[in-house]
XYZ file of C-alpha atoms in Angstrom:
388
model
C 9.623 110.438 -113.110
C 9.530 107.371 -115.318
C 8.686 108.038 -118.934
C 7.354 104.826 -120.523
C 8.917 103.744 -123.787
C 6.610 103.972 -126.759
C 6.311 100.203 -127.146
C 5.488 99.683 -123.477
C 3.349 102.688 -122.585
C 0.416 102.159 -120.268
C -2.739 101.190 -122.096
C -5.394 103.845 -122.710
C -7.991 101.053 -122.801
C -9.172 100.429 -119.219
C -9.996 96.799 -120.046
C -6.382 96.007 -120.978
C -3.922 95.357 -118.156
C -0.218 95.814 -118.791
C 1.479 93.119 -116.722
C 5.243 93.267 -116.308
C 6.847 90.028 -115.122
C 10.365 90.349 -113.750
C 12.074 86.976 -114.075
C 11.769 84.179 -116.646
C 12.096 81.244 -114.307
C 9.351 78.658 -113.813
C 6.988 81.030 -111.977
C 7.380 83.919 -114.424
C 7.051 81.813 -117.557
C 4.006 79.865 -116.391
C 2.356 83.073 -115.123
C 2.895 84.651 -118.566
C 1.342 81.637 -120.295
C -1.691 81.583 -118.014
C -2.291 85.337 -118.318
C -2.074 85.283 -122.110
C -4.456 82.342 -122.241
C -6.975 84.498 -120.380
C -7.246 86.742 -123.427
C -9.388 84.037 -125.027
C -12.014 84.794 -122.355
C -12.834 88.045 -124.141
C -14.538 86.042 -126.891
C -17.006 84.517 -124.426
C -17.215 87.446 -122.008
C -16.863 90.907 -123.590
C -16.387 92.472 -120.139
C -13.333 90.332 -119.365
C -10.064 92.291 -119.433
C -7.211 91.542 -121.781
C -3.609 91.161 -120.706
C -0.534 92.571 -122.383
C 2.437 90.730 -120.876
C 6.018 91.994 -120.850
C 8.685 89.562 -119.659
C 11.994 90.956 -118.370
C 14.939 88.636 -117.705
C 18.704 89.207 -117.480
C 19.675 85.862 -119.011
C 19.260 83.903 -122.217
C 15.978 82.696 -123.702
C 16.500 78.962 -123.207
C 13.561 78.300 -125.505
C 15.613 79.456 -128.484
C 18.645 77.251 -127.806
C 19.324 74.142 -129.856
C 19.974 70.783 -128.170
C 23.727 71.408 -127.832
C 23.215 74.888 -126.421
C 20.664 73.648 -123.925
C 22.969 70.828 -122.845
C 25.692 73.389 -122.135
C 23.187 75.420 -120.126
C 22.157 72.505 -117.908
C 21.818 73.350 -114.236
C 20.503 70.920 -111.635
C 17.922 68.173 -111.635
C 14.603 68.926 -109.951
C 11.933 66.505 -108.844
C 8.598 67.644 -110.271
C 5.998 66.440 -107.775
C 2.216 66.590 -107.616
C 1.655 70.329 -107.049
C 4.169 71.352 -109.726
C 2.774 68.856 -112.214
C -0.797 69.940 -111.427
C 0.125 73.558 -112.140
C 1.673 72.681 -115.513
C -1.329 70.555 -116.455
C -3.618 73.574 -116.124
C -2.398 74.376 -119.646
C -3.718 71.705 -122.044
C -0.962 69.642 -123.716
C 1.867 71.645 -122.123
C 3.137 68.667 -120.130
C 2.496 66.058 -122.813
C 3.898 67.977 -125.800
C 6.644 70.127 -124.291
C 7.871 68.730 -120.970
C 7.443 65.010 -120.484
C 10.115 63.903 -122.952
C 12.726 66.073 -121.232
C 12.935 64.040 -118.035
C 12.557 60.694 -116.342
C 9.693 59.205 -114.327
C 10.782 58.022 -110.883
C 10.319 54.251 -110.633
C 12.469 53.304 -107.644
C 13.694 54.970 -104.469
C 16.841 53.846 -102.664
C 17.678 55.075 -99.164
C 21.152 54.460 -97.781
C 21.393 55.154 -94.077
C 24.945 53.849 -93.848
C 27.434 51.890 -95.949
C 25.771 48.622 -95.006
C 22.150 49.636 -94.391
C 20.239 50.395 -97.604
C 16.667 49.686 -98.606
C 14.761 50.020 -101.870
C 11.130 50.852 -102.612
C 9.059 50.793 -105.795
C 7.750 54.277 -106.524
C 4.277 52.928 -107.332
C 4.034 51.644 -103.746
C 4.594 55.063 -102.164
C 3.555 57.629 -104.810
C 0.426 58.241 -106.906
C 0.829 57.174 -110.518
C 2.566 59.714 -112.758
C 3.273 62.078 -109.850
C 7.094 62.095 -109.644
C 9.251 63.226 -112.543
C 12.824 64.539 -112.631
C 14.056 67.122 -115.100
C 16.790 69.746 -115.381
C 15.541 73.097 -114.097
C 16.691 74.976 -117.211
C 15.044 72.400 -119.469
C 11.718 73.216 -117.795
C 12.329 76.906 -118.489
C 13.205 76.065 -122.101
C 9.988 74.085 -122.548
C 7.816 76.841 -121.064
C 9.583 79.442 -123.204
C 9.158 77.337 -126.359
C 5.442 77.152 -125.649
C 5.314 80.941 -125.208
C 7.289 81.591 -128.389
C 5.272 79.152 -130.482
C 1.843 80.108 -129.154
C 2.340 83.848 -128.602
C 5.550 84.876 -130.387
C 3.596 86.776 -133.048
C 1.023 88.091 -130.573
C 1.186 91.856 -130.038
C 0.012 91.195 -126.474
C 3.338 89.556 -125.589
C 6.803 91.152 -125.469
C 9.962 89.528 -124.095
C 13.090 91.416 -123.074
C 15.904 88.927 -122.497
C 19.426 90.073 -121.616
C 17.632 92.837 -119.746
C 18.193 93.374 -116.028
C 15.492 95.053 -113.975
C 17.209 97.680 -111.826
C 14.549 99.549 -109.905
C 10.790 99.737 -109.406
C 9.263 103.221 -109.381
C 6.097 102.374 -107.479
C 4.792 105.931 -107.466
C 4.714 106.031 -111.255
C 4.148 102.312 -111.813
C 7.148 101.526 -113.968
C 10.292 99.414 -113.955
C 13.692 100.771 -114.922
C 15.791 98.166 -116.741
C 19.113 97.867 -118.574
C 19.256 96.043 -121.903
C 22.475 94.428 -123.088
C 22.563 94.772 -126.849
C 25.153 92.044 -127.399
C 23.406 89.228 -125.566
C 25.797 87.217 -123.386
C 28.800 89.387 -124.306
C 29.883 91.015 -121.030
C 31.420 93.953 -122.925
C 28.331 94.648 -125.032
C 26.846 98.166 -124.954
C 23.762 98.711 -122.838
C 20.591 100.707 -123.176
C 18.415 101.851 -120.266
C 14.666 101.556 -120.726
C 11.575 102.110 -118.623
C 8.565 99.834 -118.795
C 5.195 100.960 -117.492
C 2.886 98.525 -115.763
C -0.581 98.183 -114.327
C 0.319 94.939 -112.532
C 3.836 93.879 -111.545
C 4.810 90.266 -110.816
C 8.091 89.750 -108.977
C 9.321 86.337 -110.133
C 12.944 87.486 -110.003
C 14.396 85.070 -107.514
C 16.017 85.190 -104.156
C 17.588 88.666 -104.635
C 14.417 90.224 -106.018
C 14.343 93.923 -106.939
C 10.534 93.804 -106.765
C 10.778 92.655 -103.155
C 13.140 95.571 -102.514
C 10.324 97.886 -103.644
C 8.067 96.312 -101.005
C 10.609 97.367 -98.374
C 10.602 100.932 -99.652
C 6.819 101.198 -99.860
C 5.660 99.295 -96.756
C 6.962 99.964 -93.262
C 5.307 96.754 -92.059
C 6.905 94.506 -94.701
C 9.507 92.101 -93.374
C 11.516 89.358 -94.991
C 14.211 87.016 -93.812
C 17.049 85.948 -96.128
C 19.500 83.485 -94.671
C 21.704 80.590 -95.570
C 20.988 77.016 -94.590
C 24.556 76.595 -93.331
C 25.228 74.123 -96.091
C 27.322 73.961 -99.232
C 28.115 71.441 -101.925
C 28.710 70.502 -105.549
C 27.112 68.183 -108.094
C 28.394 65.882 -110.821
C 26.732 64.145 -113.767
C 27.704 60.485 -114.040
C 26.810 57.474 -116.169
C 24.023 55.190 -114.998
C 25.664 52.087 -113.475
C 25.061 48.793 -115.212
C 21.968 47.036 -113.888
C 20.468 50.099 -112.191
C 16.893 51.036 -113.124
C 17.093 54.320 -115.130
C 14.299 55.795 -112.994
C 16.098 55.362 -109.665
C 16.185 58.151 -107.078
C 18.710 57.757 -104.259
C 19.383 59.388 -100.924
C 22.639 58.188 -99.387
C 23.868 59.350 -96.015
C 27.657 59.680 -95.743
C 28.131 58.960 -99.445
C 31.478 60.650 -98.843
C 32.717 61.338 -95.314
C 30.465 64.078 -93.839
C 28.633 64.467 -97.181
C 25.090 63.354 -97.941
C 23.989 62.704 -101.509
C 20.772 63.244 -103.452
C 20.916 61.403 -106.760
C 18.276 62.010 -109.428
C 17.976 60.248 -112.805
C 18.546 62.105 -116.066
C 17.790 61.355 -119.679
C 20.511 59.641 -121.681
C 21.215 57.049 -118.955
C 22.808 59.611 -116.660
C 22.540 60.489 -112.980
C 22.795 63.920 -111.355
C 24.642 63.420 -108.055
C 24.347 66.354 -105.638
C 26.690 66.193 -102.640
C 26.343 68.538 -99.695
C 27.520 69.063 -96.151
C 27.030 71.475 -93.266
C 29.457 74.323 -92.692
C 30.202 73.089 -89.180
C 31.393 69.709 -90.487
C 34.913 68.994 -91.596
C 35.504 68.861 -95.337
C 38.421 66.745 -96.454
C 41.269 68.827 -97.950
C 41.219 66.548 -101.010
C 37.735 67.861 -101.880
C 39.050 71.434 -101.688
C 41.874 70.649 -104.095
C 42.034 72.149 -107.588
C 43.726 68.970 -108.836
C 41.219 66.624 -110.513
C 43.425 63.584 -109.876
C 43.448 64.279 -106.132
C 39.656 64.489 -106.074
C 39.359 61.367 -108.256
C 41.554 59.376 -105.871
C 39.389 60.528 -102.955
C 36.237 59.337 -104.767
C 37.843 55.974 -105.494
C 38.745 55.537 -101.846
C 35.540 56.745 -100.166
C 32.559 56.729 -102.570
C 30.399 53.657 -101.872
C 26.864 54.311 -103.176
C 27.383 52.805 -106.660
C 30.091 52.538 -109.323
C 31.207 55.858 -110.790
C 33.919 57.027 -113.167
C 36.080 58.679 -110.496
C 38.282 60.470 -113.047
C 35.265 62.118 -114.694
C 33.802 63.005 -111.291
C 37.107 64.638 -110.349
C 37.217 66.694 -113.537
C 33.682 67.967 -113.024
C 34.296 68.649 -109.341
C 37.246 70.997 -109.856
C 35.576 72.790 -112.796
C 32.927 74.379 -110.560
C 32.723 76.499 -107.461
C 31.008 75.620 -104.219
C 27.264 76.217 -104.127
C 25.703 77.711 -101.022
C 22.009 77.607 -100.274
C 19.734 80.409 -99.065
C 16.089 80.647 -98.024
C 13.582 83.510 -98.010
C 10.543 84.086 -95.833
C 8.192 87.097 -96.235
C 5.323 88.181 -94.003
C 3.133 88.964 -97.041
C 3.347 88.612 -100.825
C 1.196 91.426 -102.188
C 1.271 95.208 -102.380
C -1.819 97.157 -103.278
C 0.234 100.370 -103.265
C 2.596 98.930 -105.878
C -0.031 96.767 -107.624
C 2.468 93.950 -107.269
C 2.851 90.333 -106.190
C 5.836 88.188 -105.235
C 5.975 84.636 -106.623
C 8.419 81.755 -106.432
C 11.822 82.244 -104.827
C 11.255 85.983 -104.467
C 8.519 85.143 -101.972
C 9.565 81.915 -100.302
C 12.760 80.288 -101.534
C 13.035 76.790 -100.141
C 16.073 74.584 -99.751
C 16.765 72.532 -102.891
C 17.563 69.616 -100.593
C 13.798 69.431 -100.141
C 13.324 69.651 -103.912
C 10.206 71.807 -103.735
C 11.363 75.261 -104.854
C 10.346 74.920 -108.514
C 7.166 73.055 -107.620
C 6.105 75.872 -105.300
C 6.975 78.491 -107.929
C 4.802 76.748 -110.527
C 2.017 76.356 -107.974
C 2.144 80.116 -107.258
C 1.419 80.892 -110.912
C -1.477 78.428 -110.951
C -2.835 79.832 -107.665
C -2.855 83.332 -109.174
C -4.761 82.051 -112.192
C -7.362 80.385 -109.965
C -7.812 83.587 -107.949
C -8.417 85.519 -111.180
C -11.045 82.946 -112.168
C -12.766 83.056 -108.790
C -12.791 86.860 -108.600
C -13.513 87.688 -112.250
C -10.126 89.362 -112.816
C -10.732 91.916 -110.071
C -7.178 92.658 -108.992
C -8.314 94.767 -106.040
C -9.608 91.499 -104.567
C -6.952 89.175 -105.990
C -3.937 91.049 -104.611
C -4.754 90.714 -100.883
C -6.141 87.192 -101.332
C -2.800 86.078 -102.760
C -1.242 86.611 -99.331
C -4.100 84.982 -97.439
């Protein structure tokens, strides 16, 4: 049986809900912010519950990194579209003060169907104003975490456990078993096993979710499908070509033989070029080489979308492994028996080629907040409605 740690024992006050959030990605961080903001409701409605939020994440708190550290932790560019932006804007000044300066507004879209056939559109002609914004995924997490740390870092209703991997959900006793790494990112650091009690559990822990595993154990009728998209690829960060609008998004078919390219703008006059292909298509042996000069020569010979520094592209290419892409589909997202919900990629991971995974994760957190508003924080009603 789980024995809660003293700092995370279940509340004796029935109007305080202990919420454990597994995963500090976009869904988990925004859900934590929105739940903690609900504590202000107690001032206007004495019957409203309060929320004590515990965040559990195996990685680093990006919100505490300096600019150099965050640059080293960059991941991939994401297009924030209307439903992701709407979710963020549910928190006053979060977008304006913490997020907007981290990315680039899309101003132009270029579609290359072949080497010779390309066409360009102004974003304002096809998109609502201020509805398309590109930003590094980890920079979004850093901004959300900075907001949490600045607004709630001294709040005894918020606890964060970074470098802590959730291992197992004990649904019968409503607690999560987790392993803390005392030395941060040091792989040889000693560990400490803890248990964290919960009243409500939010599984925002990604495509290989341990919270979703608990659904399988508890519910015979729960089903989920985890499969690859039969694609793989790499990405490089290149300088913005001279004369190109810094807010240009590009999709180029056959940017390299058998490879399509999604190119998103970055701050600092940079572009994030993602190149991908299907597993049933031939990949040139030069692109499988570990020699940067071989890859650079291949780029010089075949890349046609715009001017790039082929030598730099080659160095970045060989410094990384191949990325594969998976998707998740579940037949429901709530468990009354576990008092748990699945959000973000744990519930419905979407292909990043579509660019909607983070937007959907943010929208999940906002949808939960709206359900709590509509149902006066009655979780017995909110849980099943989340799957509806």
